[in-house]
mmCIF file of C-alpha atoms and ligand atoms in Angstrom:
data_model
loop_
_atom_site.group_PDB
_atom_site.id
_atom_site.type_symbol
_atom_site.label_atom_id
_atom_site.label_comp_id
_atom_site.label_asym_id
_atom_site.label_seq_id
_atom_site.Cartn_x
_atom_site.Cartn_y
_atom_site.Cartn_z
ATOM 1 C CA UNK A 947 0.000 0.000 0.000
ATOM 2 C CA UNK A 948 2.672 2.540 0.952
ATOM 3 C CA UNK A 949 4.163 2.193 -2.517
ATOM 4 C CA UNK A 950 0.707 2.851 -4.023
ATOM 5 C CA UNK A 951 0.055 5.864 -1.828
ATOM 6 C CA UNK A 952 2.432 8.064 -3.831
ATOM 7 C CA UNK A 953 1.276 6.905 -7.282
ATOM 8 C CA UNK A 954 -1.244 9.718 -7.504
ATOM 9 C CA UNK A 955 -2.468 12.397 -5.145
ATOM 10 C CA UNK A 956 -6.064 11.548 -4.228
ATOM 11 C CA UNK A 957 -8.825 14.128 -4.493
ATOM 12 C CA UNK A 958 -9.374 14.277 -0.733
ATOM 13 C CA UNK A 959 -5.629 14.599 -0.075
ATOM 14 C CA UNK A 960 -5.710 17.796 -2.083
ATOM 15 C CA UNK A 961 -7.786 19.435 0.683
ATOM 16 C CA UNK A 962 -5.105 18.660 3.193
ATOM 17 C CA UNK A 963 -2.470 20.087 0.823
ATOM 18 C CA UNK A 964 -4.610 23.150 0.166
ATOM 19 C CA UNK A 965 -5.037 23.779 3.891
ATOM 20 C CA UNK A 966 -1.320 23.382 4.584
ATOM 21 C CA UNK A 967 -0.284 25.584 1.684
ATOM 22 C CA UNK A 968 -2.905 28.281 2.177
ATOM 23 C CA UNK A 969 -2.282 28.521 5.910
ATOM 24 C CA UNK A 970 1.513 28.690 5.755
ATOM 25 C CA UNK A 971 1.685 31.971 3.864
ATOM 26 C CA UNK A 972 -0.072 34.209 6.443
ATOM 27 C CA UNK A 973 1.322 32.079 9.300
ATOM 28 C CA UNK A 974 4.916 32.723 8.221
ATOM 29 C CA UNK A 975 4.239 36.426 7.720
ATOM 30 C CA UNK A 976 2.854 36.611 11.274
ATOM 31 C CA UNK A 977 5.480 34.582 13.100
ATOM 32 C CA UNK A 978 8.403 36.317 11.428
ATOM 33 C CA UNK A 979 7.387 39.369 13.491
ATOM 34 C CA UNK A 980 8.338 37.419 16.644
ATOM 35 C CA UNK A 981 11.972 37.799 15.541
ATOM 36 C CA UNK A 982 12.892 34.249 16.443
ATOM 37 C CA UNK A 983 14.163 31.544 14.111
ATOM 38 C CA UNK A 984 11.279 29.635 12.513
ATOM 39 C CA UNK A 985 11.375 25.857 12.107
ATOM 40 C CA UNK A 986 8.784 23.885 10.144
ATOM 41 C CA UNK A 987 8.938 20.146 10.803
ATOM 42 C CA UNK A 988 7.301 17.658 8.473
ATOM 43 C CA UNK A 989 7.372 14.568 10.693
ATOM 44 C CA UNK A 990 6.138 12.070 8.071
ATOM 45 C CA UNK A 991 7.534 13.617 4.930
ATOM 46 C CA UNK A 992 7.292 10.905 2.252
ATOM 47 C CA UNK A 993 9.295 11.318 -0.992
ATOM 48 C CA UNK A 994 8.247 14.931 -1.642
ATOM 49 C CA UNK A 995 6.483 14.298 -4.901
ATOM 50 C CA UNK A 996 3.796 11.925 -6.179
ATOM 51 C CA UNK A 997 4.386 9.820 -9.286
ATOM 52 C CA UNK A 998 1.763 11.927 -11.104
ATOM 53 C CA UNK A 999 3.986 14.990 -10.540
ATOM 54 C CA UNK A 1000 1.874 16.604 -7.826
ATOM 55 C CA UNK A 1001 3.730 18.109 -4.912
ATOM 56 C CA UNK A 1002 3.871 16.423 -1.558
ATOM 57 C CA UNK A 1003 4.072 18.344 1.710
ATOM 58 C CA UNK A 1004 7.908 18.722 1.632
ATOM 59 C CA UNK A 1005 7.730 20.688 -1.606
ATOM 60 C CA UNK A 1006 4.658 22.647 -0.534
ATOM 61 C CA UNK A 1007 6.424 23.675 2.684
ATOM 62 C CA UNK A 1008 9.774 24.389 1.001
ATOM 63 C CA UNK A 1009 8.192 26.658 -1.581
ATOM 64 C CA UNK A 1010 6.508 28.639 1.174
ATOM 65 C CA UNK A 1011 9.770 28.901 3.112
ATOM 66 C CA UNK A 1012 11.712 29.992 0.035
ATOM 67 C CA UNK A 1013 9.932 33.345 -0.340
ATOM 68 C CA UNK A 1014 10.667 34.311 3.238
ATOM 69 C CA UNK A 1015 14.200 32.891 3.290
ATOM 70 C CA UNK A 1016 15.071 34.985 0.230
ATOM 71 C CA UNK A 1017 13.966 38.046 2.183
ATOM 72 C CA UNK A 1018 16.553 37.282 4.861
ATOM 73 C CA UNK A 1019 14.290 35.623 7.436
ATOM 74 C CA UNK A 1020 15.817 32.859 9.577
ATOM 75 C CA UNK A 1021 13.471 30.068 8.529
ATOM 76 C CA UNK A 1022 14.131 26.423 7.724
ATOM 77 C CA UNK A 1023 12.411 23.111 7.246
ATOM 78 C CA UNK A 1024 13.182 19.672 8.627
ATOM 79 C CA UNK A 1025 11.714 16.723 6.708
ATOM 80 C CA UNK A 1026 11.774 13.365 8.419
ATOM 81 C CA UNK A 1027 11.110 10.128 6.537
ATOM 82 C CA UNK A 1028 11.654 6.654 7.894
ATOM 83 C CA UNK A 1029 11.560 4.607 4.690
ATOM 84 C CA UNK A 1030 14.938 4.530 2.988
ATOM 85 C CA UNK A 1031 13.515 4.409 -0.548
ATOM 86 C CA UNK A 1032 11.308 7.442 0.057
ATOM 87 C CA UNK A 1033 14.119 9.206 1.884
ATOM 88 C CA UNK A 1034 16.390 8.911 -1.187
ATOM 89 C CA UNK A 1035 13.682 10.412 -3.371
ATOM 90 C CA UNK A 1036 13.094 13.102 -0.764
ATOM 91 C CA UNK A 1037 16.769 14.030 -0.814
ATOM 92 C CA UNK A 1038 16.773 14.542 -4.547
ATOM 93 C CA UNK A 1039 13.397 16.344 -4.580
ATOM 94 C CA UNK A 1040 14.669 18.778 -1.926
ATOM 95 C CA UNK A 1041 17.932 19.498 -3.727
ATOM 96 C CA UNK A 1042 16.809 22.906 -5.066
ATOM 97 C CA UNK A 1043 16.087 23.936 -1.472
ATOM 98 C CA UNK A 1044 19.158 22.666 0.393
ATOM 99 C CA UNK A 1045 19.935 26.155 1.725
ATOM 100 C CA UNK A 1046 17.014 25.859 4.136
ATOM 101 C CA UNK A 1047 15.479 22.362 3.771
ATOM 102 C CA UNK A 1048 17.052 19.422 5.562
ATOM 103 C CA UNK A 1049 15.905 15.877 4.791
ATOM 104 C CA UNK A 1050 16.430 13.443 7.650
ATOM 105 C CA UNK A 1051 16.264 9.688 7.555
ATOM 106 C CA UNK A 1052 14.622 8.065 10.560
ATOM 107 C CA UNK A 1053 11.619 7.822 12.789
ATOM 108 C CA UNK A 1054 10.362 11.196 13.960
ATOM 109 C CA UNK A 1055 9.765 9.821 17.433
ATOM 110 C CA UNK A 1056 13.556 9.381 17.693
ATOM 111 C CA UNK A 1057 13.965 13.114 17.028
ATOM 112 C CA UNK A 1058 11.634 14.277 19.791
ATOM 113 C CA UNK A 1059 14.416 15.442 22.127
ATOM 114 C CA UNK A 1060 15.956 17.558 19.358
ATOM 115 C CA UNK A 1061 12.553 18.939 18.452
ATOM 116 C CA UNK A 1062 11.920 19.823 22.090
ATOM 117 C CA UNK A 1063 15.247 21.623 22.243
ATOM 118 C CA UNK A 1064 14.297 23.615 19.144
ATOM 119 C CA UNK A 1065 11.187 24.920 20.853
ATOM 120 C CA UNK A 1066 13.463 26.779 23.322
ATOM 121 C CA UNK A 1067 14.812 29.061 20.658
ATOM 122 C CA UNK A 1068 12.552 28.748 17.629
ATOM 123 C CA UNK A 1069 8.971 29.165 16.617
ATOM 124 C CA UNK A 1070 7.970 25.633 15.641
ATOM 125 C CA UNK A 1071 5.250 24.369 13.313
ATOM 126 C CA UNK A 1072 4.744 20.604 13.399
ATOM 127 C CA UNK A 1073 3.038 18.788 10.573
ATOM 128 C CA UNK A 1074 2.277 15.141 11.288
ATOM 129 C CA UNK A 1075 0.744 13.258 8.388
ATOM 130 C CA UNK A 1076 1.174 9.515 8.868
ATOM 131 C CA UNK A 1077 -0.679 6.815 6.902
ATOM 132 C CA UNK A 1078 -2.713 5.655 9.811
ATOM 133 C CA UNK A 1079 -2.788 6.066 13.559
ATOM 134 C CA UNK A 1080 0.014 3.869 14.799
ATOM 135 C CA UNK A 1081 2.586 6.536 14.021
ATOM 136 C CA UNK A 1082 0.666 9.151 15.995
ATOM 137 C CA UNK A 1083 1.440 8.337 19.628
ATOM 138 C CA UNK A 1084 -0.149 11.008 21.798
ATOM 139 C CA UNK A 1085 2.319 10.621 24.648
ATOM 140 C CA UNK A 1086 5.281 11.353 22.348
ATOM 141 C CA UNK A 1087 3.610 14.358 20.835
ATOM 142 C CA UNK A 1088 2.511 15.542 24.269
ATOM 143 C CA UNK A 1089 6.212 15.642 25.226
ATOM 144 C CA UNK A 1090 6.663 18.346 22.607
ATOM 145 C CA UNK A 1091 3.426 20.103 23.468
ATOM 146 C CA UNK A 1092 4.521 20.115 27.124
ATOM 147 C CA UNK A 1093 7.557 22.200 26.297
ATOM 148 C CA UNK A 1094 5.229 24.942 25.139
ATOM 149 C CA UNK A 1095 4.385 25.865 28.726
ATOM 150 C CA UNK A 1096 7.881 25.145 29.975
ATOM 151 C CA UNK A 1097 9.625 27.587 27.656
ATOM 152 C CA UNK A 1098 6.671 29.760 26.833
ATOM 153 C CA UNK A 1099 7.346 28.547 23.306
ATOM 154 C CA UNK A 1100 5.468 29.207 20.145
ATOM 155 C CA UNK A 1101 4.475 25.769 18.842
ATOM 156 C CA UNK A 1102 1.630 24.844 16.543
ATOM 157 C CA UNK A 1103 0.616 21.393 15.409
ATOM 158 C CA UNK A 1104 -1.385 20.204 12.425
ATOM 159 C CA UNK A 1105 -2.194 16.496 12.551
ATOM 160 C CA UNK A 1106 -3.804 14.073 10.181
ATOM 161 C CA UNK A 1107 -5.982 12.195 12.655
ATOM 162 C CA UNK A 1108 -7.484 9.027 11.266
ATOM 163 C CA UNK A 1109 -10.458 8.870 13.602
ATOM 164 C CA UNK A 1110 -12.396 6.201 11.644
ATOM 165 C CA UNK A 1111 -9.382 3.893 11.886
ATOM 166 C CA UNK A 1112 -9.186 4.546 15.604
ATOM 167 C CA UNK A 1113 -12.785 3.527 16.128
ATOM 168 C CA UNK A 1114 -12.258 0.304 14.214
ATOM 169 C CA UNK A 1115 -9.001 -0.470 15.990
ATOM 170 C CA UNK A 1116 -10.637 0.321 19.304
ATOM 171 C CA UNK A 1117 -13.508 -2.063 18.531
ATOM 172 C CA UNK A 1118 -11.050 -4.773 17.532
ATOM 173 C CA UNK A 1119 -8.852 -4.153 20.577
ATOM 174 C CA UNK A 1120 -11.890 -4.613 22.841
ATOM 175 C CA UNK A 1121 -12.750 -7.754 20.875
ATOM 176 C CA UNK A 1122 -15.987 -6.205 19.646
ATOM 177 C CA UNK A 1123 -17.567 -6.816 16.281
ATOM 178 C CA UNK A 1124 -16.162 -4.612 13.514
ATOM 179 C CA UNK A 1125 -17.919 -6.298 10.614
ATOM 180 C CA UNK A 1126 -20.798 -3.797 10.469
ATOM 181 C CA UNK A 1127 -18.292 -1.007 10.123
ATOM 182 C CA UNK A 1128 -16.510 -1.972 6.992
ATOM 183 C CA UNK A 1129 -16.560 1.549 5.638
ATOM 184 C CA UNK A 1130 -14.461 3.038 2.896
ATOM 185 C CA UNK A 1131 -13.547 -0.320 1.470
ATOM 186 C CA UNK A 1132 -13.206 1.250 -1.960
ATOM 187 C CA UNK A 1133 -9.983 3.022 -1.197
ATOM 188 C CA UNK A 1134 -6.634 2.458 0.356
ATOM 189 C CA UNK A 1135 -6.515 5.388 2.742
ATOM 190 C CA UNK A 1136 -6.605 3.194 5.817
ATOM 191 C CA UNK A 1137 -3.774 0.890 4.853
ATOM 192 C CA UNK A 1138 -2.913 -0.857 8.045
ATOM 193 C CA UNK A 1139 -6.495 -1.710 8.937
ATOM 194 C CA UNK A 1140 -6.604 -5.394 8.104
ATOM 195 C CA UNK A 1141 -3.146 -6.177 9.383
ATOM 196 C CA UNK A 1142 -1.112 -4.866 12.269
ATOM 197 C CA UNK A 1143 -3.514 -2.109 13.328
ATOM 198 C CA UNK A 1144 -6.416 -4.444 13.866
ATOM 199 C CA UNK A 1145 -4.251 -6.487 16.202
ATOM 200 C CA UNK A 1146 -3.575 -3.645 18.594
ATOM 201 C CA UNK A 1147 -4.029 -4.117 22.323
ATOM 202 C CA UNK A 1148 -6.195 -1.724 24.365
ATOM 203 C CA UNK A 1149 -2.996 -0.332 25.944
ATOM 204 C CA UNK A 1150 -1.593 0.463 22.487
ATOM 205 C CA UNK A 1151 -4.781 2.286 21.574
ATOM 206 C CA UNK A 1152 -4.558 4.182 24.917
ATOM 207 C CA UNK A 1153 -1.070 5.374 23.959
ATOM 208 C CA UNK A 1154 -2.322 6.749 20.644
ATOM 209 C CA UNK A 1155 -5.431 8.334 22.116
ATOM 210 C CA UNK A 1156 -3.695 9.795 25.151
ATOM 211 C CA UNK A 1157 -6.043 8.072 27.601
ATOM 212 C CA UNK A 1158 -8.702 5.458 28.120
ATOM 213 C CA UNK A 1159 -11.678 7.681 27.240
ATOM 214 C CA UNK A 1160 -12.106 5.924 23.877
ATOM 215 C CA UNK A 1161 -13.086 2.661 25.590
ATOM 216 C CA UNK A 1162 -16.463 3.834 26.845
ATOM 217 C CA UNK A 1163 -17.199 5.566 23.534
ATOM 218 C CA UNK A 1164 -16.353 2.571 21.398
ATOM 219 C CA UNK A 1165 -18.267 0.136 23.580
ATOM 220 C CA UNK A 1166 -21.381 2.337 23.847
ATOM 221 C CA UNK A 1167 -23.928 0.372 21.824
ATOM 222 C CA UNK A 1168 -26.317 3.331 21.709
ATOM 223 C CA UNK A 1169 -23.897 5.224 19.448
ATOM 224 C CA UNK A 1170 -23.613 4.774 15.707
ATOM 225 C CA UNK A 1171 -20.190 4.472 14.136
ATOM 226 C CA UNK A 1172 -20.377 8.090 13.012
ATOM 227 C CA UNK A 1173 -21.264 9.259 16.521
ATOM 228 C CA UNK A 1174 -18.349 7.263 17.897
ATOM 229 C CA UNK A 1175 -16.001 8.827 15.371
ATOM 230 C CA UNK A 1176 -17.243 12.302 16.329
ATOM 231 C CA UNK A 1177 -17.039 11.645 20.064
ATOM 232 C CA UNK A 1178 -13.520 10.240 19.795
ATOM 233 C CA UNK A 1179 -12.373 13.214 17.729
ATOM 234 C CA UNK A 1180 -13.856 15.652 20.238
ATOM 235 C CA UNK A 1181 -12.208 13.876 23.150
ATOM 236 C CA UNK A 1182 -8.892 13.806 21.325
ATOM 237 C CA UNK A 1183 -9.172 17.537 20.695
ATOM 238 C CA UNK A 1184 -9.797 17.950 24.432
ATOM 239 C CA UNK A 1185 -6.599 16.052 25.185
ATOM 240 C CA UNK A 1186 -4.747 18.475 22.932
ATOM 241 C CA UNK A 1187 -6.610 21.283 24.654
ATOM 242 C CA UNK A 1188 -4.580 20.547 27.790
ATOM 243 C CA UNK A 1189 -1.624 22.069 25.930
ATOM 244 C CA UNK A 1190 -3.198 24.395 23.393
ATOM 245 C CA UNK A 1191 -5.872 26.937 24.309
ATOM 246 C CA UNK A 1192 -7.185 26.665 20.770
ATOM 247 C CA UNK A 1193 -7.863 23.346 19.059
ATOM 248 C CA UNK A 1194 -10.055 22.791 16.039
ATOM 249 C CA UNK A 1195 -10.718 20.018 13.615
ATOM 250 C CA UNK A 1196 -11.802 19.734 10.018
ATOM 251 C CA UNK A 1197 -13.266 16.543 8.521
ATOM 252 C CA UNK A 1198 -11.885 15.526 5.126
ATOM 253 C CA UNK A 1199 -14.527 13.685 3.116
ATOM 254 C CA UNK A 1200 -14.347 11.977 -0.219
ATOM 255 C CA UNK A 1201 -17.785 13.259 -1.165
ATOM 256 C CA UNK A 1202 -20.649 14.994 0.601
ATOM 257 C CA UNK A 1203 -22.531 12.950 3.174
ATOM 258 C CA UNK A 1204 -19.810 10.326 3.262
ATOM 259 C CA UNK A 1205 -17.954 9.362 6.286
ATOM 260 C CA UNK A 1206 -14.830 11.506 6.910
ATOM 261 C CA UNK A 1207 -11.689 9.825 5.638
ATOM 262 C CA UNK A 1208 -9.806 11.525 8.421
ATOM 263 C CA UNK A 1209 -9.693 14.818 10.275
ATOM 264 C CA UNK A 1210 -7.125 17.543 10.310
ATOM 265 C CA UNK A 1211 -6.656 18.619 13.900
ATOM 266 C CA UNK A 1212 -4.910 21.883 14.614
ATOM 267 C CA UNK A 1213 -3.652 23.213 17.928
ATOM 268 C CA UNK A 1214 -2.307 26.680 18.615
ATOM 269 C CA UNK A 1215 -1.630 28.993 21.507
ATOM 270 C CA UNK A 1216 -2.302 32.074 19.478
ATOM 271 C CA UNK A 1217 -5.582 33.772 18.786
ATOM 272 C CA UNK A 1218 -4.241 34.877 15.431
ATOM 273 C CA UNK A 1219 -3.492 31.243 14.586
ATOM 274 C CA UNK A 1220 -7.095 30.234 15.046
ATOM 275 C CA UNK A 1221 -8.336 33.218 13.036
ATOM 276 C CA UNK A 1222 -5.997 32.262 10.175
ATOM 277 C CA UNK A 1223 -6.925 28.607 10.364
ATOM 278 C CA UNK A 1224 -10.639 29.459 10.427
ATOM 279 C CA UNK A 1225 -10.222 31.344 7.162
ATOM 280 C CA UNK A 1226 -8.116 28.575 5.653
ATOM 281 C CA UNK A 1227 -10.504 25.781 6.550
ATOM 282 C CA UNK A 1228 -13.486 27.937 5.584
ATOM 283 C CA UNK A 1229 -12.010 28.264 2.097
ATOM 284 C CA UNK A 1230 -11.294 24.554 1.853
ATOM 285 C CA UNK A 1231 -14.849 23.805 2.924
ATOM 286 C CA UNK A 1232 -16.345 26.280 0.453
ATOM 287 C CA UNK A 1233 -14.241 24.761 -2.305
ATOM 288 C CA UNK A 1234 -15.501 21.299 -1.378
ATOM 289 C CA UNK A 1235 -19.162 22.396 -1.220
ATOM 290 C CA UNK A 1236 -18.893 24.265 -4.528
ATOM 291 C CA UNK A 1237 -17.430 21.238 -6.162
ATOM 292 C CA UNK A 1238 -20.193 19.025 -4.770
ATOM 293 C CA UNK A 1239 -23.176 21.314 -5.326
ATOM 294 C CA UNK A 1240 -22.375 24.207 -7.638
ATOM 295 C CA UNK A 1241 -19.657 23.368 -10.123
ATOM 296 C CA UNK A 1242 -21.101 22.873 -13.632
ATOM 297 C CA UNK A 1243 -24.620 23.729 -12.395
ATOM 298 C CA UNK A 1244 -26.735 26.796 -12.877
ATOM 299 C CA UNK A 1245 -27.517 27.125 -9.169
ATOM 300 C CA UNK A 1246 -25.794 26.278 -5.940
ATOM 301 C CA UNK A 1247 -27.803 23.265 -4.734
ATOM 302 C CA UNK A 1248 -26.115 22.809 -1.384
ATOM 303 C CA UNK A 1249 -28.402 21.481 1.376
ATOM 304 C CA UNK A 1250 -29.916 24.102 3.690
ATOM 305 C CA UNK A 1251 -27.811 22.972 6.659
ATOM 306 C CA UNK A 1252 -24.704 23.868 4.668
ATOM 307 C CA UNK A 1253 -25.929 27.323 3.702
ATOM 308 C CA UNK A 1254 -25.013 30.389 5.664
ATOM 309 C CA UNK A 1255 -27.790 31.639 7.882
ATOM 310 C CA UNK A 1256 -26.908 35.292 8.288
ATOM 311 C CA UNK A 1257 -29.906 36.033 10.473
ATOM 312 C CA UNK A 1258 -29.123 33.241 12.953
ATOM 313 C CA UNK A 1259 -25.442 34.183 12.826
ATOM 314 C CA UNK A 1260 -26.117 37.851 13.666
ATOM 315 C CA UNK A 1261 -28.454 36.778 16.466
ATOM 316 C CA UNK A 1262 -25.745 34.580 18.021
ATOM 317 C CA UNK A 1263 -23.171 37.361 17.738
ATOM 318 C CA UNK A 1264 -25.600 39.658 19.513
ATOM 319 C CA UNK A 1265 -26.241 37.086 22.276
ATOM 320 C CA UNK A 1266 -22.535 36.444 22.816
ATOM 321 C CA UNK A 1267 -21.893 40.189 23.040
ATOM 322 C CA UNK A 1268 -24.672 40.479 25.613
ATOM 323 C CA UNK A 1269 -23.145 37.675 27.680
ATOM 324 C CA UNK A 1270 -19.595 39.055 27.595
ATOM 325 C CA UNK A 1271 -20.030 42.801 27.168
ATOM 326 C CA UNK A 1272 -18.030 44.880 26.727
ATOM 327 C CA UNK A 1273 -16.155 42.622 24.327
ATOM 328 C CA UNK A 1274 -13.715 43.502 21.549
ATOM 329 C CA UNK A 1275 -14.637 42.501 18.027
ATOM 330 C CA UNK A 1276 -11.678 40.133 17.991
ATOM 331 C CA UNK A 1277 -12.767 38.350 21.159
ATOM 332 C CA UNK A 1278 -16.323 38.186 19.863
ATOM 333 C CA UNK A 1279 -15.029 36.415 16.749
ATOM 334 C CA UNK A 1280 -12.944 34.014 18.810
ATOM 335 C CA UNK A 1281 -15.869 33.179 21.095
ATOM 336 C CA UNK A 1282 -18.199 32.613 18.145
ATOM 337 C CA UNK A 1283 -15.615 30.494 16.332
ATOM 338 C CA UNK A 1284 -15.881 27.870 19.026
ATOM 339 C CA UNK A 1285 -19.409 27.329 17.663
ATOM 340 C CA UNK A 1286 -19.050 28.219 13.991
ATOM 341 C CA UNK A 1287 -15.509 27.128 13.223
ATOM 342 C CA UNK A 1288 -14.855 27.194 9.466
ATOM 343 C CA UNK A 1289 -18.505 27.922 8.611
ATOM 344 C CA UNK A 1290 -18.104 31.696 8.273
ATOM 345 C CA UNK A 1291 -15.173 33.710 6.956
ATOM 346 C CA UNK A 1292 -13.659 36.574 8.833
ATOM 347 C CA UNK A 1293 -15.275 38.999 6.425
ATOM 348 C CA UNK A 1294 -18.662 37.411 7.268
ATOM 349 C CA UNK A 1295 -17.954 38.215 10.924
ATOM 350 C CA UNK A 1296 -16.965 41.789 10.104
ATOM 351 C CA UNK A 1297 -20.016 42.256 7.920
ATOM 352 C CA UNK A 1298 -22.387 40.846 10.546
ATOM 353 C CA UNK A 1299 -20.946 43.137 13.230
ATOM 354 C CA UNK A 1300 -21.132 46.106 10.905
ATOM 355 C CA UNK A 1301 -24.800 45.285 10.179
ATOM 356 C CA UNK A 1302 -25.521 44.995 13.880
ATOM 357 C CA UNK A 1303 -23.872 48.363 14.519
ATOM 358 C CA UNK A 1304 -26.294 49.914 12.049
ATOM 359 C CA UNK A 1305 -29.240 47.921 13.392
ATOM 360 C CA UNK A 1306 -30.192 44.528 12.011
ATOM 361 C CA UNK A 1307 -33.562 42.770 12.341
ATOM 362 C CA UNK A 1308 -34.421 44.756 15.472
ATOM 363 C CA UNK A 1309 -31.020 44.121 17.092
ATOM 364 C CA UNK A 1310 -28.395 46.783 17.683
ATOM 365 C CA UNK A 1311 -24.817 46.762 18.871
ATOM 366 C CA UNK A 1312 -22.848 49.827 19.943
ATOM 367 C CA UNK A 1313 -19.119 50.421 19.476
ATOM 368 C CA UNK A 1314 -16.920 52.224 21.960
ATOM 369 C CA UNK A 1315 -15.709 54.498 19.176
ATOM 370 C CA UNK A 1316 -19.288 55.291 18.193
ATOM 371 C CA UNK A 1317 -18.485 54.308 14.623
ATOM 372 C CA UNK A 1318 -19.893 51.539 12.473
ATOM 373 C CA UNK A 1319 -16.573 50.991 10.656
ATOM 374 C CA UNK A 1320 -14.320 49.572 13.344
ATOM 375 C CA UNK A 1321 -11.244 47.411 13.791
ATOM 376 C CA UNK A 1322 -10.817 44.252 15.876
ATOM 377 C CA UNK A 1323 -9.722 46.105 19.037
ATOM 378 C CA UNK A 1324 -12.848 48.215 19.410
ATOM 379 C CA UNK A 1325 -15.151 47.229 22.256
ATOM 380 C CA UNK A 1326 -18.761 46.300 21.583
ATOM 381 C CA UNK A 1327 -21.821 46.328 23.758
ATOM 382 C CA UNK A 1328 -25.581 45.908 23.455
ATOM 383 C CA UNK A 1329 -26.079 49.259 25.252
ATOM 384 C CA UNK A 1330 -24.660 52.615 24.276
ATOM 385 C CA UNK A 1331 -21.298 53.252 26.006
ATOM 386 C CA UNK A 1332 -21.656 55.783 28.777
ATOM 387 C CA UNK A 1333 -25.120 54.487 29.658
ATOM 388 C CA UNK A 1334 -23.888 51.191 31.190
HETATM 389 C C1 SAM B 860 0.822 9.807 4.324
HETATM 390 S S1 SAM B 860 2.485 9.722 3.911
HETATM 391 C C2 SAM B 860 2.982 11.404 4.003
HETATM 392 C C3 SAM B 860 2.655 12.172 2.828
HETATM 393 C C4 SAM B 860 3.252 13.562 2.837
HETATM 394 N N1 SAM B 860 2.839 14.320 4.012
HETATM 395 C C5 SAM B 860 2.833 14.299 1.599
HETATM 396 O O1 SAM B 860 1.890 15.085 1.645
HETATM 397 O O2 SAM B 860 3.480 14.097 0.593
HETATM 398 C C6 SAM B 860 3.249 9.102 5.318
HETATM 399 C C7 SAM B 860 4.775 9.038 5.202
HETATM 400 O O3 SAM B 860 5.314 9.049 6.501
HETATM 401 C C8 SAM B 860 6.297 8.061 6.641
HETATM 402 N N2 SAM B 860 6.291 7.720 8.064
HETATM 403 C C9 SAM B 860 5.359 7.020 8.744
HETATM 404 N N3 SAM B 860 5.659 6.974 10.042
HETATM 405 C C10 SAM B 860 6.793 7.684 10.216
HETATM 406 C C11 SAM B 860 7.585 8.011 11.342
HETATM 407 N N4 SAM B 860 7.256 7.569 12.557
HETATM 408 N N5 SAM B 860 8.689 8.759 11.168
HETATM 409 C C12 SAM B 860 9.030 9.195 9.930
HETATM 410 N N6 SAM B 860 8.318 8.907 8.808
HETATM 411 C C13 SAM B 860 7.211 8.174 8.945
HETATM 412 C C14 SAM B 860 5.851 6.962 5.707
HETATM 413 O O4 SAM B 860 6.947 6.146 5.300
HETATM 414 C C15 SAM B 860 5.277 7.774 4.545
HETATM 415 O O5 SAM B 860 6.259 8.082 3.617
#
């Protein structure tokens, strides 16, 4: 399977590439202002390029680094690949970028100490994109996340989290029936499923999940497979939330209504990170929905639950302001994003607030500046300032 993986870049993998690529540009522009060296680590790099010529993450990352490096910024990439054959290809694919891109042969879990050391001096972005779940041990990753607090470091992580595989492995580990859950059999995106992953012990699944919480979810017969997948993903995000104040996840589907193939889970300490990632994932989602429901059609036929509800959205923004007032526009966005992550763009937020400042469907917000055109720092309230 691993040989086949790089034959061609699958449609759903392109979303992951889009998200990585789109996010890195504004991310790098932001973190360069911290005036610390920047290190991007691709923990499961692969060969760098697919046989069909499409770029893998090492090339996507290197191209993003190149622009900044050429402007004199101290930024580099570390690309770790454990398979010798892929590593050789990676070396040659990274040749144009040797000034700032270092290929490394080995298992990324053997590099954890070095990575931890880097977080002392550098701003670190970790990208972990394994085939399945076995290579995603929570405890190892948590060692890196832990150094965030220790050194007040700037670390962000973007993980490919194969939640469906985890549910199936969990079922198998608890010796429960997995036959009713033979999903996604038409593709090879869950390669290890039939073999070594299905033979995992509960303790091995604990190590990947970062706890035993998965056991009660998986064995809860009142939950469907999809509900189990969602619950496990939410719990996993909560585990990451012990280290990152902001964690969000984005399901990658093959087509609408289908089970997610996997989720991208992102953790950051920075408010700006979550704002950037919201915009990035919003765009990926819009692209997906357009492709499913609008492309080649006269009208956008997306289902109502996928359409923006600007009235409901403005109402929620009003309610959140009322709960937290006075609240800056930025904090209002961040609060609302916990509910609406990747469903509305930042300009939707700005527009909704601007509408509310002028009066919208009987609701009215007031700005501290008294203006309706405001920036993110301006405080908002449901009562005029000075009359509170
Ligand atoms: C899904 S592919 C990565 C694809 C790559 N991110 C891309 O977009 O081109 C997973 C790669 O990670 C490698 N890998 C898996 N576990 C690893 C580990 N623990 N350390 C280093 N490489 C690993 C595999 O050999 C494989 O090449």
